[in-house]
CSV table of C-alpha atoms and ligand atoms in Angstrom, one decimal:
chain,number,residue,atom,x,y,z
A,1,UNK,CA,55.7,-49.4,48.3
A,2,UNK,CA,54.6,-52.0,50.7
A,3,UNK,CA,56.7,-52.6,53.8
A,4,UNK,CA,58.5,-55.8,53.4
A,5,UNK,CA,60.9,-57.6,55.8
A,6,UNK,CA,64.5,-56.7,55.0
A,7,UNK,CA,66.0,-59.4,52.8
A,8,UNK,CA,69.3,-60.9,53.9
A,9,UNK,CA,71.1,-58.9,51.2
A,10,UNK,CA,69.9,-55.7,49.5
A,11,UNK,CA,70.2,-56.3,45.8
A,12,UNK,CA,71.1,-53.1,44.0
A,13,UNK,CA,72.0,-54.8,40.8
A,14,UNK,CA,70.1,-54.9,37.5
A,15,UNK,CA,68.5,-58.2,38.2
A,16,UNK,CA,67.8,-60.3,40.1
A,17,UNK,CA,66.1,-57.7,42.3
A,18,UNK,CA,64.4,-57.6,45.7
A,19,UNK,CA,61.1,-59.6,45.7
A,20,UNK,CA,58.0,-58.4,47.7
A,21,UNK,CA,56.8,-60.6,50.5
A,22,UNK,CA,53.5,-61.4,48.7
A,23,UNK,CA,55.4,-62.8,45.7
A,24,UNK,CA,57.7,-64.8,48.0
A,25,UNK,CA,54.6,-66.3,49.7
A,26,UNK,CA,53.2,-67.3,46.3
A,27,UNK,CA,56.4,-69.1,45.4
A,28,UNK,CA,56.1,-71.1,48.6
A,29,UNK,CA,52.5,-72.2,47.9
A,30,UNK,CA,51.7,-75.7,46.6
A,31,UNK,CA,51.8,-75.7,42.8
A,32,UNK,CA,48.5,-75.9,40.9
A,33,UNK,CA,47.4,-78.1,38.0
A,34,UNK,CA,48.4,-76.3,34.7
A,35,UNK,CA,45.5,-77.7,32.7
A,36,UNK,CA,42.7,-76.7,35.1
A,37,UNK,CA,40.4,-73.8,35.5
A,38,UNK,CA,42.3,-72.2,38.3
A,39,UNK,CA,45.4,-72.0,36.1
A,40,UNK,CA,43.3,-70.6,33.2
A,41,UNK,CA,42.1,-67.8,35.5
A,42,UNK,CA,45.7,-67.1,36.7
A,43,UNK,CA,47.1,-67.0,33.1
A,44,UNK,CA,44.3,-64.6,32.0
A,45,UNK,CA,44.9,-62.3,34.9
A,46,UNK,CA,48.7,-62.3,34.4
A,47,UNK,CA,48.3,-61.7,30.6
A,48,UNK,CA,45.9,-58.8,31.2
A,49,UNK,CA,48.3,-57.3,33.8
A,50,UNK,CA,51.2,-57.5,31.4
A,51,UNK,CA,49.2,-55.9,28.7
A,52,UNK,CA,48.7,-53.0,31.0
A,53,UNK,CA,52.4,-52.7,31.8
A,54,UNK,CA,53.3,-53.1,28.1
A,55,UNK,CA,50.6,-50.6,27.2
A,56,UNK,CA,49.3,-52.8,24.5
A,57,UNK,CA,46.2,-54.6,23.2
A,58,UNK,CA,48.5,-57.1,21.5
A,59,UNK,CA,48.9,-60.6,22.7
A,60,UNK,CA,51.5,-61.0,25.4
A,61,UNK,CA,52.9,-64.5,25.8
A,62,UNK,CA,54.4,-65.7,29.0
A,63,UNK,CA,57.3,-68.1,28.6
A,64,UNK,CA,59.1,-70.2,31.2
A,65,UNK,CA,62.6,-68.9,30.4
A,66,UNK,CA,64.9,-66.0,31.4
A,67,UNK,CA,64.8,-62.8,29.4
A,68,UNK,CA,67.1,-64.2,26.7
A,69,UNK,CA,64.5,-66.8,25.9
A,70,UNK,CA,61.9,-64.1,25.3
A,71,UNK,CA,64.4,-62.2,23.1
A,72,UNK,CA,65.2,-65.4,21.1
A,73,UNK,CA,61.4,-66.1,20.8
A,74,UNK,CA,60.8,-62.6,19.3
A,75,UNK,CA,63.6,-63.1,16.8
A,76,UNK,CA,63.0,-66.7,15.7
A,77,UNK,CA,59.2,-66.2,15.3
A,78,UNK,CA,59.5,-63.1,13.0
A,79,UNK,CA,62.5,-64.0,10.7
A,80,UNK,CA,63.8,-66.6,8.3
A,81,UNK,CA,67.4,-67.6,7.6
A,82,UNK,CA,68.8,-65.2,5.0
A,83,UNK,CA,66.6,-62.3,6.1
A,84,UNK,CA,68.4,-59.0,6.3
A,85,UNK,CA,68.2,-57.3,9.7
A,86,UNK,CA,69.8,-54.3,11.4
A,87,UNK,CA,70.9,-54.8,15.0
A,88,UNK,CA,71.9,-51.9,17.2
A,89,UNK,CA,75.0,-53.0,19.2
A,90,UNK,CA,74.6,-50.6,22.1
A,91,UNK,CA,76.5,-52.7,24.5
A,92,UNK,CA,76.6,-56.3,25.7
A,93,UNK,CA,72.9,-56.9,25.3
A,94,UNK,CA,72.8,-55.2,21.9
A,95,UNK,CA,75.7,-57.5,20.8
A,96,UNK,CA,73.6,-60.5,22.0
A,97,UNK,CA,70.7,-59.4,19.9
A,98,UNK,CA,73.0,-59.4,16.8
A,99,UNK,CA,74.4,-62.8,17.9
A,100,UNK,CA,71.1,-64.5,18.3
A,101,UNK,CA,69.9,-63.2,14.8
A,102,UNK,CA,73.2,-64.3,13.2
A,103,UNK,CA,73.1,-67.8,14.9
A,104,UNK,CA,69.7,-68.4,13.4
A,105,UNK,CA,70.9,-67.4,10.0
A,106,UNK,CA,69.9,-63.7,9.6
A,107,UNK,CA,72.2,-61.4,7.6
A,108,UNK,CA,73.0,-58.9,10.2
A,109,UNK,CA,74.0,-55.3,9.6
A,110,UNK,CA,75.3,-53.9,12.8
A,111,UNK,CA,75.1,-50.3,14.0
A,112,UNK,CA,77.9,-50.0,16.5
A,113,UNK,CA,77.3,-47.5,19.3
A,114,UNK,CA,80.0,-46.1,21.5
A,115,UNK,CA,79.7,-47.5,25.1
A,116,UNK,CA,77.7,-45.0,27.2
A,117,UNK,CA,76.0,-43.5,24.2
A,118,UNK,CA,72.6,-44.1,22.7
A,119,UNK,CA,72.1,-44.8,19.0
A,120,UNK,CA,71.0,-41.8,16.9
A,121,UNK,CA,67.9,-42.4,14.9
A,122,UNK,CA,69.8,-41.1,11.8
A,123,UNK,CA,72.3,-44.0,12.2
A,124,UNK,CA,69.4,-46.4,12.2
A,125,UNK,CA,67.8,-44.8,9.2
A,126,UNK,CA,71.1,-45.0,7.2
A,127,UNK,CA,71.7,-48.6,8.1
A,128,UNK,CA,68.1,-49.6,7.2
A,129,UNK,CA,68.4,-47.7,3.9
A,130,UNK,CA,71.8,-49.3,3.1
A,131,UNK,CA,70.8,-52.8,3.9
A,132,UNK,CA,67.2,-52.9,2.9
A,133,UNK,CA,66.6,-54.8,6.2
A,134,UNK,CA,63.2,-56.2,7.0
A,135,UNK,CA,63.6,-55.9,10.7
A,136,UNK,CA,65.3,-53.6,13.3
A,137,UNK,CA,66.5,-55.2,16.5
A,138,UNK,CA,67.5,-52.9,19.4
A,139,UNK,CA,67.6,-52.5,23.2
A,140,UNK,CA,65.3,-50.2,25.1
A,141,UNK,CA,67.5,-50.0,28.2
A,142,UNK,CA,71.1,-51.1,27.6
A,143,UNK,CA,71.8,-52.5,31.1
A,144,UNK,CA,75.5,-52.9,30.5
A,145,UNK,CA,76.2,-49.2,30.0
A,146,UNK,CA,73.3,-47.6,31.9
A,147,UNK,CA,71.8,-46.1,28.7
A,148,UNK,CA,68.1,-45.8,27.9
A,149,UNK,CA,67.5,-45.3,24.2
A,150,UNK,CA,64.8,-43.2,22.6
A,151,UNK,CA,62.5,-46.1,21.7
A,152,UNK,CA,59.8,-43.9,20.1
A,153,UNK,CA,62.2,-42.1,17.8
A,154,UNK,CA,64.0,-45.3,16.8
A,155,UNK,CA,60.8,-47.2,16.1
A,156,UNK,CA,59.5,-44.3,14.1
A,157,UNK,CA,62.5,-44.5,11.7
A,158,UNK,CA,62.0,-48.3,11.4
A,159,UNK,CA,58.3,-48.0,10.6
A,160,UNK,CA,59.1,-45.3,8.0
A,161,UNK,CA,61.5,-47.8,6.3
A,162,UNK,CA,58.9,-50.6,6.5
A,163,UNK,CA,61.0,-52.6,9.0
A,164,UNK,CA,59.5,-54.8,11.7
A,165,UNK,CA,60.4,-53.3,15.1
A,166,UNK,CA,61.8,-55.9,17.6
A,167,UNK,CA,62.7,-54.5,21.0
A,168,UNK,CA,64.6,-56.0,23.9
A,169,UNK,CA,62.9,-54.3,26.9
A,170,UNK,CA,64.2,-57.0,29.4
A,171,UNK,CA,65.5,-54.6,31.9
A,172,UNK,CA,63.4,-51.5,31.5
A,173,UNK,CA,59.8,-52.7,31.0
A,174,UNK,CA,57.8,-51.9,34.2
A,175,UNK,CA,60.4,-49.3,35.4
A,176,UNK,CA,60.5,-47.0,32.4
A,177,UNK,CA,57.3,-46.4,30.3
A,178,UNK,CA,57.1,-48.3,27.0
A,179,UNK,CA,54.2,-47.5,24.8
A,180,UNK,CA,54.1,-50.7,22.8
A,181,UNK,CA,51.0,-49.7,20.7
A,182,UNK,CA,51.6,-46.0,20.8
A,183,UNK,CA,55.1,-46.3,19.4
A,184,UNK,CA,54.3,-49.2,17.0
A,185,UNK,CA,56.5,-51.8,18.5
A,186,UNK,CA,56.0,-55.2,16.9
A,187,UNK,CA,57.7,-57.7,19.1
A,188,UNK,CA,58.7,-56.6,22.6
A,189,UNK,CA,60.6,-58.9,25.0
A,190,UNK,CA,61.0,-58.6,28.7
A,191,UNK,CA,61.8,-60.8,31.8
A,192,UNK,CA,60.8,-61.3,35.3
A,193,UNK,CA,63.8,-60.5,37.5
A,194,UNK,CA,64.2,-56.7,37.0
A,195,UNK,CA,61.4,-54.2,37.3
A,196,UNK,CA,58.9,-57.0,37.7
A,197,UNK,CA,60.5,-57.8,41.1
A,198,UNK,CA,60.4,-61.5,40.6
A,199,UNK,CA,63.2,-64.1,40.7
A,200,UNK,CA,64.6,-65.0,37.2
A,201,UNK,CA,62.6,-67.5,35.2
A,202,UNK,CA,59.7,-65.9,33.2
A,203,UNK,CA,60.0,-64.2,29.9
A,204,UNK,CA,57.3,-62.1,28.3
A,205,UNK,CA,56.8,-61.2,24.6
A,206,UNK,CA,54.2,-59.0,23.0
A,207,UNK,CA,53.4,-59.5,19.3
A,208,UNK,CA,51.6,-57.0,17.1
A,209,UNK,CA,49.3,-57.9,14.1
A,210,UNK,CA,52.3,-57.3,11.8
A,211,UNK,CA,54.4,-59.5,14.1
A,212,UNK,CA,51.8,-62.3,13.7
A,213,UNK,CA,51.9,-61.8,9.9
A,214,UNK,CA,55.7,-62.1,10.0
A,215,UNK,CA,55.4,-65.2,12.2
A,216,UNK,CA,53.4,-66.9,9.4
A,217,UNK,CA,56.4,-66.5,7.0
A,218,UNK,CA,59.2,-66.9,9.6
A,219,UNK,CA,61.2,-70.1,9.0
A,220,UNK,CA,63.9,-69.9,11.7
A,221,UNK,CA,63.8,-73.2,13.7
A,222,UNK,CA,61.8,-73.2,16.9
A,223,UNK,CA,60.0,-75.6,19.1
A,224,UNK,CA,59.9,-74.5,22.7
A,225,UNK,CA,59.7,-70.9,21.7
A,226,UNK,CA,56.9,-71.3,19.1
A,227,UNK,CA,54.8,-68.1,19.7
A,228,UNK,CA,51.9,-69.1,17.4
A,229,UNK,CA,51.6,-72.3,19.5
A,230,UNK,CA,51.7,-70.2,22.7
A,231,UNK,CA,49.0,-68.0,21.3
A,232,UNK,CA,46.8,-71.0,20.4
A,233,UNK,CA,47.3,-72.4,23.9
A,234,UNK,CA,46.6,-69.1,25.5
A,235,UNK,CA,43.2,-69.0,23.9
A,236,UNK,CA,42.4,-72.2,25.8
A,237,UNK,CA,43.8,-70.8,29.1
A,238,UNK,CA,47.0,-72.9,28.8
A,239,UNK,CA,50.6,-72.9,27.7
A,240,UNK,CA,52.1,-75.4,25.2
A,241,UNK,CA,54.5,-76.8,27.8
A,242,UNK,CA,54.4,-77.1,31.6
A,243,UNK,CA,54.8,-73.6,32.9
A,244,UNK,CA,56.4,-72.5,36.1
A,245,UNK,CA,53.0,-72.2,37.8
A,246,UNK,CA,54.4,-70.7,41.1
A,247,UNK,CA,56.2,-68.0,39.2
A,248,UNK,CA,52.8,-67.1,37.6
A,249,UNK,CA,51.2,-67.0,41.0
A,250,UNK,CA,54.1,-64.7,42.0
A,251,UNK,CA,53.6,-62.6,38.8
A,252,UNK,CA,50.0,-62.0,39.7
A,253,UNK,CA,51.1,-60.9,43.2
A,254,UNK,CA,53.7,-58.4,41.8
A,255,UNK,CA,51.3,-57.0,39.3
A,256,UNK,CA,49.0,-56.3,42.1
A,257,UNK,CA,51.8,-54.5,44.0
A,258,UNK,CA,52.6,-52.5,40.9
A,259,UNK,CA,49.0,-51.5,40.2
A,260,UNK,CA,48.4,-50.6,43.8
A,261,UNK,CA,51.3,-48.2,43.7
A,262,UNK,CA,50.1,-47.0,40.2
A,263,UNK,CA,52.3,-47.3,37.1
A,264,UNK,CA,52.8,-43.5,36.9
A,265,UNK,CA,54.0,-43.6,40.5
A,266,UNK,CA,56.2,-46.5,39.7
A,267,UNK,CA,57.9,-44.7,36.8
A,268,UNK,CA,58.2,-41.5,38.9
A,269,UNK,CA,59.9,-43.4,41.7
A,270,UNK,CA,62.4,-44.9,39.3
A,271,UNK,CA,63.1,-41.5,37.8
A,272,UNK,CA,63.5,-40.0,41.2
A,273,UNK,CA,65.9,-42.7,42.4
A,274,UNK,CA,67.9,-42.3,39.2
A,275,UNK,CA,68.3,-38.6,39.7
A,276,UNK,CA,69.2,-39.2,43.3
A,277,UNK,CA,71.7,-41.9,42.5
A,278,UNK,CA,73.4,-39.7,39.8
A,279,UNK,CA,73.6,-36.8,42.2
A,280,UNK,CA,75.0,-39.0,45.0
A,281,UNK,CA,77.6,-40.5,42.8
A,282,UNK,CA,78.8,-37.1,41.5
A,283,UNK,CA,78.9,-35.8,45.1
A,284,UNK,CA,81.3,-38.7,45.8
A,285,UNK,CA,83.6,-37.3,43.2
A,286,UNK,CA,82.7,-40.0,40.6
A,287,UNK,CA,81.9,-39.3,36.9
A,288,UNK,CA,78.8,-40.6,35.4
A,289,UNK,CA,79.4,-43.0,32.5
A,290,UNK,CA,76.3,-42.7,30.4
A,291,UNK,CA,75.4,-39.8,28.2
A,292,UNK,CA,73.3,-37.6,30.6
A,293,UNK,CA,70.6,-37.1,27.9
A,294,UNK,CA,70.1,-40.9,27.9
A,295,UNK,CA,70.9,-42.0,31.5
A,296,UNK,CA,68.8,-44.9,32.5
A,297,UNK,CA,66.2,-44.6,35.2
A,298,UNK,CA,66.9,-48.2,36.4
A,299,UNK,CA,70.7,-48.5,36.6
A,300,UNK,CA,73.4,-45.9,37.0
A,301,UNK,CA,76.8,-46.5,35.5
A,302,UNK,CA,79.7,-44.7,37.0
A,303,UNK,CA,83.3,-44.4,35.6
A,304,UNK,CA,85.8,-46.0,37.9
A,305,UNK,CA,88.3,-43.6,39.4
A,306,UNK,CA,91.8,-44.7,38.3
A,307,UNK,CA,92.9,-45.4,41.9
A,308,UNK,CA,89.9,-47.7,42.7
A,309,UNK,CA,89.8,-51.4,42.1
A,310,UNK,CA,86.1,-51.9,41.4
A,311,UNK,CA,86.1,-55.5,42.3
A,312,UNK,CA,87.5,-54.7,45.7
A,313,UNK,CA,84.9,-52.0,46.1
A,314,UNK,CA,81.9,-54.2,45.2
A,315,UNK,CA,83.3,-57.0,47.4
A,316,UNK,CA,83.7,-54.7,50.4
A,317,UNK,CA,80.3,-53.2,50.0
A,318,UNK,CA,78.8,-56.7,49.9
A,319,UNK,CA,80.7,-58.3,52.7
A,320,UNK,CA,80.7,-55.3,55.1
A,321,UNK,CA,77.3,-53.8,54.3
A,322,UNK,CA,75.3,-56.7,52.8
A,323,UNK,CA,74.5,-54.7,49.7
A,324,UNK,CA,75.1,-56.1,46.2
A,325,UNK,CA,76.3,-53.7,43.5
A,326,UNK,CA,78.2,-54.6,40.4
A,327,UNK,CA,80.9,-53.6,38.0
A,328,UNK,CA,81.1,-53.6,34.2
A,329,UNK,CA,80.7,-56.5,31.9
A,330,UNK,CA,82.9,-57.6,29.0
A,331,UNK,CA,85.3,-54.8,28.0
A,332,UNK,CA,83.8,-52.5,30.7
A,333,UNK,CA,85.0,-54.8,33.4
A,334,UNK,CA,87.1,-52.8,35.9
A,335,UNK,CA,86.1,-49.6,34.1
A,336,UNK,CA,82.7,-48.9,35.5
A,337,UNK,CA,80.6,-49.4,38.6
A,338,UNK,CA,76.8,-50.0,38.3
A,339,UNK,CA,74.2,-49.3,40.9
A,340,UNK,CA,70.7,-50.4,40.0
A,341,UNK,CA,67.6,-48.9,41.5
A,342,UNK,CA,64.9,-51.1,39.9
A,343,UNK,CA,61.8,-52.8,41.1
A,344,UNK,CA,61.4,-53.0,44.9
A,345,UNK,CA,63.7,-50.1,45.7
A,346,UNK,CA,63.2,-47.1,48.0
A,347,UNK,CA,65.1,-43.9,48.6
A,348,UNK,CA,66.1,-45.4,51.9
A,349,UNK,CA,67.7,-48.4,50.1
A,350,UNK,CA,69.6,-46.0,47.8
A,351,UNK,CA,70.8,-43.8,50.6
A,352,UNK,CA,72.1,-46.9,52.5
A,353,UNK,CA,73.9,-47.9,49.3
A,354,UNK,CA,75.4,-44.5,48.7
A,355,UNK,CA,76.7,-44.3,52.3
A,356,UNK,CA,78.2,-47.8,52.0
A,357,UNK,CA,79.9,-47.0,48.8
A,358,UNK,CA,81.2,-43.7,50.3
A,359,UNK,CA,82.6,-45.6,53.3
A,360,UNK,CA,84.4,-48.2,51.2
A,361,UNK,CA,85.7,-45.7,48.6
A,362,UNK,CA,87.3,-43.8,51.5
A,363,UNK,CA,88.8,-47.0,52.8
A,364,UNK,CA,90.3,-47.7,49.4
A,365,UNK,CA,91.9,-44.3,49.1
A,366,UNK,CA,89.2,-42.1,47.5
A,367,UNK,CA,88.3,-39.5,50.2
A,368,UNK,CA,84.7,-38.5,50.1
A,369,UNK,CA,81.8,-37.6,52.4
A,370,UNK,CA,78.9,-40.0,52.8
A,371,UNK,CA,76.7,-37.3,54.3
A,372,UNK,CA,77.3,-34.8,51.5
A,373,UNK,CA,76.5,-37.5,49.0
A,374,UNK,CA,73.4,-38.6,50.8
A,375,UNK,CA,72.3,-34.9,51.0
A,376,UNK,CA,72.9,-34.4,47.3
A,377,UNK,CA,70.9,-37.5,46.5
A,378,UNK,CA,68.0,-36.4,48.7
A,379,UNK,CA,68.0,-33.0,47.1
A,380,UNK,CA,67.9,-34.4,43.6
A,381,UNK,CA,65.5,-37.3,44.1
B,1,LIG,N1,68.6,-57.9,27.7
B,1,LIG,C1,68.8,-57.0,28.6
B,1,LIG,C2,68.7,-55.6,28.2
B,1,LIG,C3,69.3,-57.4,29.9
B,1,LIG,O1,69.5,-56.5,30.8
B,1,LIG,C4,69.4,-58.7,30.2
B,1,LIG,C5,69.9,-59.2,31.5
B,1,LIG,O2,70.4,-58.4,32.3
B,1,LIG,C6,69.1,-59.7,29.2
B,1,LIG,C7,68.7,-59.2,27.9
B,1,LIG,C8,69.3,-61.1,29.4
B,1,LIG,O3,68.3,-61.6,30.3
B,1,LIG,P1,68.4,-63.0,31.1
B,1,LIG,O4,69.7,-62.9,31.8
B,1,LIG,O5,67.2,-62.9,32.0
B,1,LIG,O6,68.4,-64.0,30.1
């Protein structure tokens, strides 16, 4: 990892994350003309870099939108109103997938997953068989519960049933390996502000040949998120609408940072930080929330001890240590604590965070040892 000046606050949340200095510098440069040669070079370079991260030869389109825009684009370009789909409701983001599909008129069969668990491929197979769905929508890394699903196994079931595979990899892509081509993923959506270490504002979508075939038939309404239009523009080195040119400059910079570290090293660092975080949290006397077989490498969810007010804890950690961690969302509010270790994050950052949590837990009436937790984290990382 490059040495960067310490940001004013250390972001240990699952997006936005800390941004490397080279990307911050790119954001501060004068914008460039988006219909010129310089932009065409930049777009080609970013697209190629994203193809490396997505592990795909498919087209990858870059949208000026947050991750949800990329997810919506994947859905509306592959489906028509009335189409039957299966959506895996693995948490807040799985629910949103189902919601987007339903809003645009799909007939959604939901597979509900207990919070903290991953979906079993058998559940997916049964739902696909029962519904005769033409597409499967699911989350790679369910950020709301700290669970990473078995994308390869789930996609294999979908392919066996002839369903298009639509994956929300907004939080995990770039931090946890995704073999888009190797696993036969048709539409994969991601976003800029997590493992890609950028501010929010860019969405990425890869589309397979089967995805483009589906796009020809898809009748869900779309204008800004028309992927065939984006593909046609890309061939000319452009985007259909005015893109966030500075974010593309910053994307080129972060891709350089990622490739300089090496993607295998990036994945290994995330896995190591996750092991360390889990060990540290357990050493603080906290219970891990996610099924250990599916615990995420980019965000660790911890069950809140009954005596601790999670809001008070996150507030104290932020105000006294300048470290941002977060609680649960929706029905998990107050029930879990989430510590992310994604993007530009080092063991030092994590140890600082663990010590801060330990200190504030103790102040709130949960005695624990910061040093024991830091030692456990270092031992496991
Ligand atoms: N999907 C997942 C798995 C996410 O973690 C998030 C954001 O945290 C989103 C979708 C939504 O992305 P955005 O907030 O960038 O629209």
